[in-house]
Coordinates of C-alpha atoms in Angstrom, one line a residue:
I1 CA -41.4 -29.8 -4.2
T2 CA -39.8 -32.2 -0.9
R3 CA -37.7 -34.3 -2.0
T4 CA -36.5 -37.3 0.9
S5 CA -33.3 -39.3 0.7
A6 CA -32.4 -37.9 -2.6
T7 CA -29.4 -39.4 -4.8
S8 CA -28.9 -36.4 -8.1
S9 CA -30.5 -33.2 -9.1
L10 CA -34.2 -32.1 -10.0
F11 CA -32.6 -31.7 -13.7
E12 CA -29.1 -33.2 -14.9
Q13 CA -29.4 -30.1 -17.8
L14 CA -31.1 -27.3 -17.9
T15 CA -31.2 -24.4 -21.3
G16 CA -34.3 -23.3 -20.4
E17 CA -36.0 -22.1 -16.9
I18 CA -36.9 -22.4 -13.7
R19 CA -39.2 -20.1 -11.5
N20 CA -39.9 -19.7 -8.3
L21 CA -40.0 -23.3 -7.2
T22 CA -39.0 -24.1 -3.8
L23 CA -37.0 -27.2 -2.8
D24 CA -36.8 -28.8 0.5
G25 CA -35.8 -31.7 2.2
E26 CA -32.2 -33.4 2.2
L27 CA -29.9 -34.8 -0.9
S28 CA -27.2 -37.2 -0.5
L29 CA -24.7 -36.9 -3.8
S30 CA -21.4 -38.8 -4.7
A31 CA -21.5 -37.4 -7.8
D32 CA -21.6 -33.8 -9.1
G33 CA -24.3 -32.0 -8.7
A34 CA -27.2 -29.6 -6.2
P35 CA -30.6 -29.6 -5.3
F36 CA -32.1 -27.6 -8.5
V37 CA -29.5 -28.5 -11.4
T38 CA -25.9 -30.1 -12.0
N39 CA -25.0 -29.2 -15.3
I40 CA -26.1 -25.3 -16.3
C41 CA -26.0 -24.2 -20.1
A42 CA -26.1 -20.8 -22.1
G43 CA -30.1 -19.8 -22.6
A44 CA -30.9 -21.2 -19.1
R45 CA -32.4 -18.9 -16.5
I46 CA -32.8 -19.5 -12.6
T47 CA -35.5 -17.3 -11.3
G48 CA -36.7 -16.2 -7.5
C49 CA -36.2 -19.9 -6.6
T50 CA -35.1 -20.6 -3.5
N51 CA -33.1 -24.1 -2.2
D52 CA -34.0 -25.3 1.8
M53 CA -32.3 -28.6 0.8
D54 CA -29.2 -30.0 2.8
V55 CA -26.5 -31.1 1.0
T56 CA -24.1 -33.8 1.8
F57 CA -21.5 -35.4 -0.4
N58 CA -18.6 -37.7 0.1
H59 CA -16.7 -37.9 -3.5
R60 CA -13.4 -40.0 -4.2
T61 CA -11.4 -37.8 -6.7
H62 CA -13.1 -34.2 -7.0
C63 CA -16.3 -32.8 -6.5
Y64 CA -18.7 -29.9 -8.1
V65 CA -21.4 -29.3 -5.3
T66 CA -23.6 -26.0 -4.7
G67 CA -26.9 -25.1 -3.5
I68 CA -28.3 -24.3 -6.8
A69 CA -26.7 -25.2 -10.3
A70 CA -23.3 -27.2 -10.0
I71 CA -21.1 -26.7 -13.3
A72 CA -22.0 -23.6 -15.3
L73 CA -21.5 -25.5 -19.3
R74 CA -20.9 -24.4 -22.8
N75 CA -23.5 -24.5 -25.0
D76 CA -23.0 -24.3 -28.7
T77 CA -25.9 -23.2 -29.9
E78 CA -25.7 -19.9 -31.8
G79 CA -27.5 -16.8 -30.9
L80 CA -27.7 -18.0 -26.8
R81 CA -25.2 -15.9 -25.4
L82 CA -26.3 -15.5 -21.6
L83 CA -27.0 -17.1 -18.7
E84 CA -28.5 -15.9 -15.5
I85 CA -29.4 -16.6 -11.9
S86 CA -31.3 -13.8 -10.5
N87 CA -32.9 -13.8 -6.4
C88 CA -32.2 -17.3 -5.7
T89 CA -31.2 -18.1 -1.9
N90 CA -29.7 -21.1 -0.6
N91 CA -30.9 -21.7 2.8
G92 CA -29.5 -25.6 3.1
K93 CA -26.4 -26.6 4.4
I94 CA -23.4 -27.5 2.4
E95 CA -21.7 -30.3 4.1
G96 CA -19.3 -33.4 3.0
T97 CA -15.6 -34.8 2.2
V98 CA -13.5 -35.5 -0.8
D99 CA -10.7 -38.0 -1.1
V100 CA -7.3 -36.3 -2.0
S101 CA -5.4 -39.3 -2.5
S102 CA -4.8 -39.2 -5.8
A103 CA -7.1 -36.3 -6.8
N104 CA -5.9 -34.5 -9.7
Y105 CA -8.9 -32.7 -10.9
N106 CA -10.7 -29.2 -9.5
T107 CA -13.5 -28.9 -7.1
A108 CA -15.7 -26.0 -6.7
I109 CA -17.9 -25.9 -3.4
A110 CA -20.4 -23.0 -3.5
G111 CA -23.8 -21.6 -2.6
I112 CA -25.6 -20.9 -5.6
V113 CA -22.8 -21.9 -8.5
G114 CA -19.7 -23.9 -8.1
D115 CA -17.2 -24.4 -11.8
V116 CA -18.1 -21.6 -13.9
R117 CA -16.4 -23.4 -17.5
A118 CA -18.5 -20.8 -20.0
G119 CA -15.6 -19.8 -22.1
V120 CA -14.9 -23.3 -23.0
G121 CA -16.0 -24.0 -26.5
K122 CA -16.8 -22.8 -29.6
I123 CA -19.4 -19.6 -28.2
V124 CA -18.4 -17.9 -25.7
Y125 CA -21.2 -16.3 -23.2
D126 CA -21.8 -14.0 -20.4
V127 CA -22.8 -15.2 -16.9
V128 CA -24.7 -12.3 -14.4
I129 CA -25.8 -13.6 -11.2
S130 CA -27.6 -10.6 -9.1
G131 CA -29.6 -10.6 -6.0
C132 CA -28.7 -14.1 -5.1
R133 CA -28.0 -15.1 -1.4
N134 CA -26.4 -17.6 1.0
T135 CA -27.2 -18.0 4.5
A136 CA -26.4 -21.7 5.0
P137 CA -23.2 -23.0 6.4
I138 CA -20.7 -24.3 3.7
T139 CA -18.1 -27.6 5.1
L140 CA -15.7 -28.8 3.1
S141 CA -13.0 -32.1 4.9
P142 CA -10.7 -32.9 2.0
K143 CA -9.8 -36.5 3.7
S144 CA -6.8 -38.4 3.1
A145 CA -5.1 -42.2 3.9
A146 CA -2.2 -41.5 2.7
T147 CA 0.8 -40.8 4.2
D148 CA 1.6 -38.5 1.7
T149 CA -1.2 -37.2 -0.6
Y150 CA -1.4 -35.7 -3.7
G151 CA -4.2 -33.3 -3.3
M152 CA -6.5 -31.6 -5.7
T153 CA -5.4 -29.4 -8.4
A154 CA -6.8 -26.4 -7.3
C155 CA -10.1 -26.4 -4.6
G156 CA -12.1 -23.0 -4.7
V157 CA -15.0 -22.5 -1.9
G158 CA -17.1 -19.4 -2.7
G159 CA -20.3 -18.3 -0.6
I160 CA -21.8 -17.7 -4.2
I161 CA -18.9 -18.9 -6.8
G162 CA -16.8 -21.8 -6.2
F163 CA -14.4 -21.7 -9.2
I164 CA -14.4 -19.4 -12.5
R165 CA -12.5 -20.8 -14.7
S166 CA -13.4 -18.9 -18.4
A167 CA -17.0 -16.8 -19.8
K168 CA -16.9 -13.7 -22.0
S169 CA -17.6 -11.2 -18.8
I170 CA -18.9 -12.5 -15.2
T171 CA -21.2 -10.2 -13.5
L172 CA -22.6 -10.5 -10.1
R173 CA -24.5 -7.6 -8.6
D174 CA -26.2 -7.5 -5.0
C175 CA -24.4 -10.7 -3.7
E176 CA -24.2 -11.5 0.0
N177 CA -23.1 -14.4 2.2
S178 CA -24.2 -15.0 5.1
G179 CA -23.8 -18.4 5.6
A180 CA -19.9 -19.4 7.8
I181 CA -17.7 -21.0 4.8
S182 CA -15.4 -23.6 6.7
V183 CA -12.4 -25.4 4.4
T184 CA -10.3 -27.9 7.0
A185 CA -7.5 -30.0 7.1
D186 CA -8.4 -31.9 9.8
N187 CA -9.2 -35.1 8.1
I188 CA -5.6 -35.4 6.3
V189 CA -3.5 -37.9 7.5
S190 CA -0.3 -36.7 6.9
E191 CA 1.3 -34.1 8.8
R192 CA 3.2 -32.7 5.7
G193 CA -0.2 -31.7 4.1
L194 CA -0.9 -31.2 0.3
K195 CA 1.7 -30.8 -2.2
A196 CA -0.3 -29.5 -5.2
T197 CA -3.3 -27.8 -3.9
A198 CA -4.1 -24.1 -4.8
T199 CA -7.2 -23.7 -2.2
A200 CA -8.6 -20.0 -2.4
V201 CA -11.9 -19.6 -0.1
G202 CA -13.7 -16.0 0.0
G203 CA -17.1 -14.8 0.8
I204 CA -18.2 -14.9 -2.4
V205 CA -15.7 -15.9 -5.0
G206 CA -13.6 -18.6 -4.5
I207 CA -10.9 -19.1 -7.1
G208 CA -11.7 -16.0 -9.7
T209 CA -8.7 -16.5 -12.0
G210 CA -9.1 -18.4 -15.3
F211 CA -8.4 -21.0 -16.3
G212 CA -5.1 -22.3 -18.4
G213 CA -5.1 -25.9 -18.3
G214 CA -4.6 -26.8 -14.5
K215 CA -3.7 -26.2 -10.8
L216 CA -4.1 -21.9 -10.6
S217 CA -4.1 -20.3 -13.6
L218 CA -3.3 -16.0 -13.7
S219 CA -5.0 -15.5 -16.9
G220 CA -7.4 -13.0 -15.6
L221 CA -11.2 -12.8 -16.3
D222 CA -13.3 -10.1 -17.4
M223 CA -15.4 -9.3 -14.3
T224 CA -17.6 -6.9 -12.1
L225 CA -18.6 -7.3 -8.6
T226 CA -21.1 -4.7 -7.6
D227 CA -22.7 -3.8 -4.2
C228 CA -21.8 -7.6 -2.8
Q229 CA -20.8 -8.6 0.8
N230 CA -19.6 -11.2 2.7
T231 CA -21.0 -10.4 6.4
A232 CA -19.9 -14.4 7.7
T233 CA -17.1 -16.5 9.1
I234 CA -14.5 -17.4 6.9
Y235 CA -12.5 -20.2 8.0
N236 CA -9.7 -21.8 6.2
C237 CA -6.8 -23.9 7.4
M238 CA -5.9 -26.1 4.7
V239 CA -2.2 -26.7 4.4
N240 CA 0.2 -27.2 2.0
S241 CA 4.5 -27.9 2.4
S242 CA 5.0 -27.2 -1.2
A243 CA 8.3 -26.1 -1.3
Q244 CA 7.8 -24.4 -4.8
E245 CA 7.6 -20.9 -5.4
Q246 CA 4.7 -20.7 -7.4
S247 CA 1.5 -19.1 -7.0
C248 CA -0.6 -22.3 -7.7
N249 CA 1.1 -23.9 -4.4
K250 CA -0.5 -21.4 -1.8
V251 CA -3.5 -20.7 0.6
Y252 CA -5.3 -17.6 -0.3
T253 CA -8.8 -16.4 2.3
G254 CA -10.9 -13.0 1.8
G255 CA -13.8 -11.6 2.8
L256 CA -14.8 -11.4 -0.9
A257 CA -12.5 -14.1 -3.1
G258 CA -9.9 -16.6 -1.7
A259 CA -8.3 -15.1 -5.5
L260 CA -9.4 -12.8 -8.4
V261 CA -7.7 -11.5 -11.3
G262 CA -8.8 -9.2 -14.0
K263 CA -7.0 -8.9 -17.6
S264 CA -4.6 -6.8 -18.3
D265 CA -6.4 -5.0 -20.6
N266 CA -9.1 -5.1 -18.9
Y267 CA -9.4 -4.8 -15.0
A268 CA -12.1 -6.4 -13.0
E269 CA -14.4 -3.7 -11.2
L270 CA -15.4 -3.6 -7.6
T271 CA -16.9 -1.4 -6.8
S272 CA -19.3 -0.5 -3.1
C273 CA -18.5 -4.3 -1.9
S274 CA -17.9 -4.9 1.9
N275 CA -17.2 -7.5 4.1
T276 CA -17.4 -7.8 7.8
G277 CA -16.8 -11.8 8.5
D278 CA -13.4 -12.8 10.9
I279 CA -11.2 -14.3 7.9
Y280 CA -9.5 -17.3 9.5
T281 CA -6.5 -19.2 8.3
Y282 CA -4.6 -22.4 10.3
D283 CA -6.1 -24.2 12.8
L284 CA -7.0 -21.6 15.4
T285 CA -9.5 -23.0 17.1
G286 CA -7.5 -26.4 18.8
E287 CA -5.1 -29.6 17.7
S288 CA -5.8 -30.8 14.4
S289 CA -4.3 -33.6 12.4
A290 CA -2.7 -31.7 10.3
S291 CA -2.1 -27.8 11.7
T292 CA 0.8 -27.2 9.9
P293 CA 1.2 -23.5 8.3
G294 CA 1.6 -23.9 4.0
T295 CA 4.4 -22.5 2.5
C296 CA 2.1 -19.1 1.9
A297 CA -0.8 -18.8 3.2
V298 CA -2.5 -15.3 2.7
A299 CA -5.2 -13.4 4.4
A300 CA -7.2 -10.2 3.8
G301 CA -10.2 -8.8 4.2
L302 CA -11.5 -8.2 0.6
I303 CA -9.0 -10.2 -1.2
G304 CA -6.5 -13.0 -0.4
F305 CA -4.4 -13.2 -3.6
G306 CA -4.9 -10.3 -6.7
G307 CA -4.1 -9.0 -9.7
H308 CA -5.1 -6.0 -12.2
L309 CA -8.3 -5.1 -10.1
D310 CA -10.0 -1.5 -10.1
M311 CA -11.2 -1.3 -6.9
K312 CA -14.1 1.4 -5.2
D313 CA -15.8 2.8 -2.5

């Protein structure tokens, strides 16, 4: 299916299955969305699908934008315990801005799934993503006209998943990102940066720490990553001028995940995962209007910020 000048997802909500479908064209969003689905629920499956649509967005307060499905929502129907996305590829560039002047919501941008909230509601379910690829560049440019910005509550950008808030379990298997990921604060007027933004950028997952009501939680997740790899450049030059010594006020960047936390009694398992892409923080390529380093900008080849992790091979 080719959609020209599209302004919304093909499906608003999915509880069934999309199989072997390719989308092409252009998608311009001013609200949450993705080429295939805005909200995907337990019981839904997307299998063997390809997105070739270029996605642009311009949001006022927050945004959930991806190449396949924007938001993984709860589904309180008994018996539906699994959401699965397999063998899907995003080839369409994802590029846009979010106005952070008064934004106090989370933002999630990714190649496959944006905001995962599979454990919010009466029924908690499992999320399995396997054999998925992002090959296209992902670019987020927060902007503000204010001289002293508030900032988003938390911002997660990843090649496969943007922000994982909750789920019974998360499984990522044989997933790969080869599209350059860039988050830059060039469009923020204030040299002082953002006051309350946790920005985590990773080749596979942006934020994978759980959700505790606001900012960057450390509640942890039951998570497994196997045979996942990033080969692309990850560039995160968001800034944060807050002097608060809290984990929610930091900027994290990693080849696999910006921030990833397992549970104290059930460590997150990472097996045979790799990164060969360059990792950059701050503005290393030249002058910008907001190149001041944050309170604590941390970068690593695999995990920017992590806890309760069992890593092998």
